[in-house]
């Protein structure tokens, strides 16, 4: 696995809009590198007689019937929105496009 650099942590923090000090960046880079190392060890433990699974216990999806019910119109839903465009909420852009 590749190592996690201080620049990688700074980039992710910038995307998450989290301000970190230089000391925090150094500390987190080391901690994340340790976590990635532990995750890498999981692949070493696999055994052919243990089937792969996503959860240790079986899961059952509980759903309700898909029934059409009365709901708000687009105009009612957008009536309290500060800005709307083409029957959608208009929000400020937060990610730069490249």
Coordinates of C-alpha atoms in Angstrom, one line a residue:
X1 CA 0.0 0.0 0.0
X2 CA 1.2 3.5 -0.6
X3 CA 2.0 5.7 2.3
X4 CA -0.2 8.7 3.2
X5 CA 1.8 11.9 3.1
X6 CA 1.2 15.1 4.9
X7 CA 0.2 16.7 1.6
X8 CA -2.5 13.9 1.1
X9 CA -3.9 14.8 4.6
X10 CA -3.8 18.5 3.8
X11 CA -5.7 17.9 0.5
X12 CA -8.4 15.9 2.1
X13 CA -8.7 18.5 4.9
X14 CA -9.1 21.2 2.3
X15 CA -11.8 19.2 0.5
X16 CA -13.6 18.7 3.8
X17 CA -13.1 22.4 4.6
X18 CA -11.3 21.5 7.9
X19 CA -8.5 23.8 9.0
X20 CA -5.6 21.9 10.5
X21 CA -2.4 23.2 12.0
X22 CA 1.0 21.9 10.8
X23 CA 1.3 19.8 14.0
X24 CA -2.2 18.3 13.4
X25 CA -1.3 17.4 9.8
X26 CA 1.8 15.6 10.8
X27 CA 0.0 13.7 13.6
X28 CA -2.9 12.7 11.3
X29 CA -0.6 11.6 8.5
X30 CA 1.1 9.2 11.0
X31 CA -2.1 8.0 12.4
X32 CA -3.7 7.3 9.0
X33 CA -0.6 5.5 7.9
X34 CA -0.9 3.2 10.9
X35 CA -4.6 2.6 10.2
X36 CA -3.9 1.8 6.5
X37 CA -1.2 -0.7 7.7
X38 CA -3.6 -2.5 10.0
X39 CA -6.2 -2.7 7.1
X40 CA -3.5 -4.2 4.9
X41 CA -3.0 -7.0 7.5
X42 CA -6.7 -8.1 7.1
X43 CA -5.9 -9.5 3.6
X44 CA -3.1 -11.6 5.1
X45 CA -5.5 -13.4 7.5
X46 CA -8.0 -14.6 4.8
X47 CA -8.7 -18.3 4.7
X48 CA -10.2 -20.5 1.9
X49 CA -12.7 -22.1 4.3
X50 CA -14.2 -18.7 5.4
X51 CA -16.6 -17.2 2.9
X52 CA -16.3 -13.5 2.2
X53 CA -19.1 -11.4 3.8
X54 CA -19.9 -7.8 4.3
X55 CA -21.4 -8.3 7.9
X56 CA -20.7 -10.8 10.6
X57 CA -24.5 -11.4 11.0
X58 CA -27.0 -12.0 8.3
X59 CA -29.0 -8.9 7.4
X60 CA -32.7 -8.7 6.4
X61 CA -33.8 -5.6 4.5
X62 CA -37.1 -4.2 6.1
X63 CA -39.1 -2.2 3.6
X64 CA -42.6 -0.9 3.4
X65 CA -44.8 -1.3 0.3
X66 CA -44.2 1.2 -2.4
X67 CA -47.6 3.0 -2.4
X68 CA -48.2 6.4 -3.9
X69 CA -49.4 8.8 -1.2
X70 CA -50.3 12.5 -1.4
X71 CA -47.3 14.8 -1.0
X72 CA -46.2 18.4 -1.5
X73 CA -46.1 19.9 -4.9
X74 CA -42.8 21.3 -6.2
X75 CA -44.1 24.9 -5.6
X76 CA -45.1 24.0 -2.0
X77 CA -41.8 22.3 -1.3
X78 CA -39.8 25.3 -2.7
X79 CA -42.0 28.0 -1.1
X80 CA -39.6 28.5 1.8
X81 CA -36.4 28.2 -0.2
X82 CA -34.1 31.2 -0.3
X83 CA -33.4 30.5 -4.0
X84 CA -34.9 28.1 -6.5
X85 CA -34.3 27.4 -10.2
X86 CA -36.1 25.0 -12.5
X87 CA -38.2 23.5 -9.6
X88 CA -35.0 22.7 -7.7
X89 CA -33.2 24.2 -4.6
X90 CA -30.4 26.5 -5.8
X91 CA -27.3 26.2 -3.6
X92 CA -23.9 27.8 -3.8
X93 CA -21.1 25.8 -5.5
X94 CA -18.7 24.4 -2.9
X95 CA -16.3 22.3 -5.1
X96 CA -14.1 23.7 -7.8
X97 CA -14.5 22.2 -11.2
X98 CA -11.3 21.3 -13.1

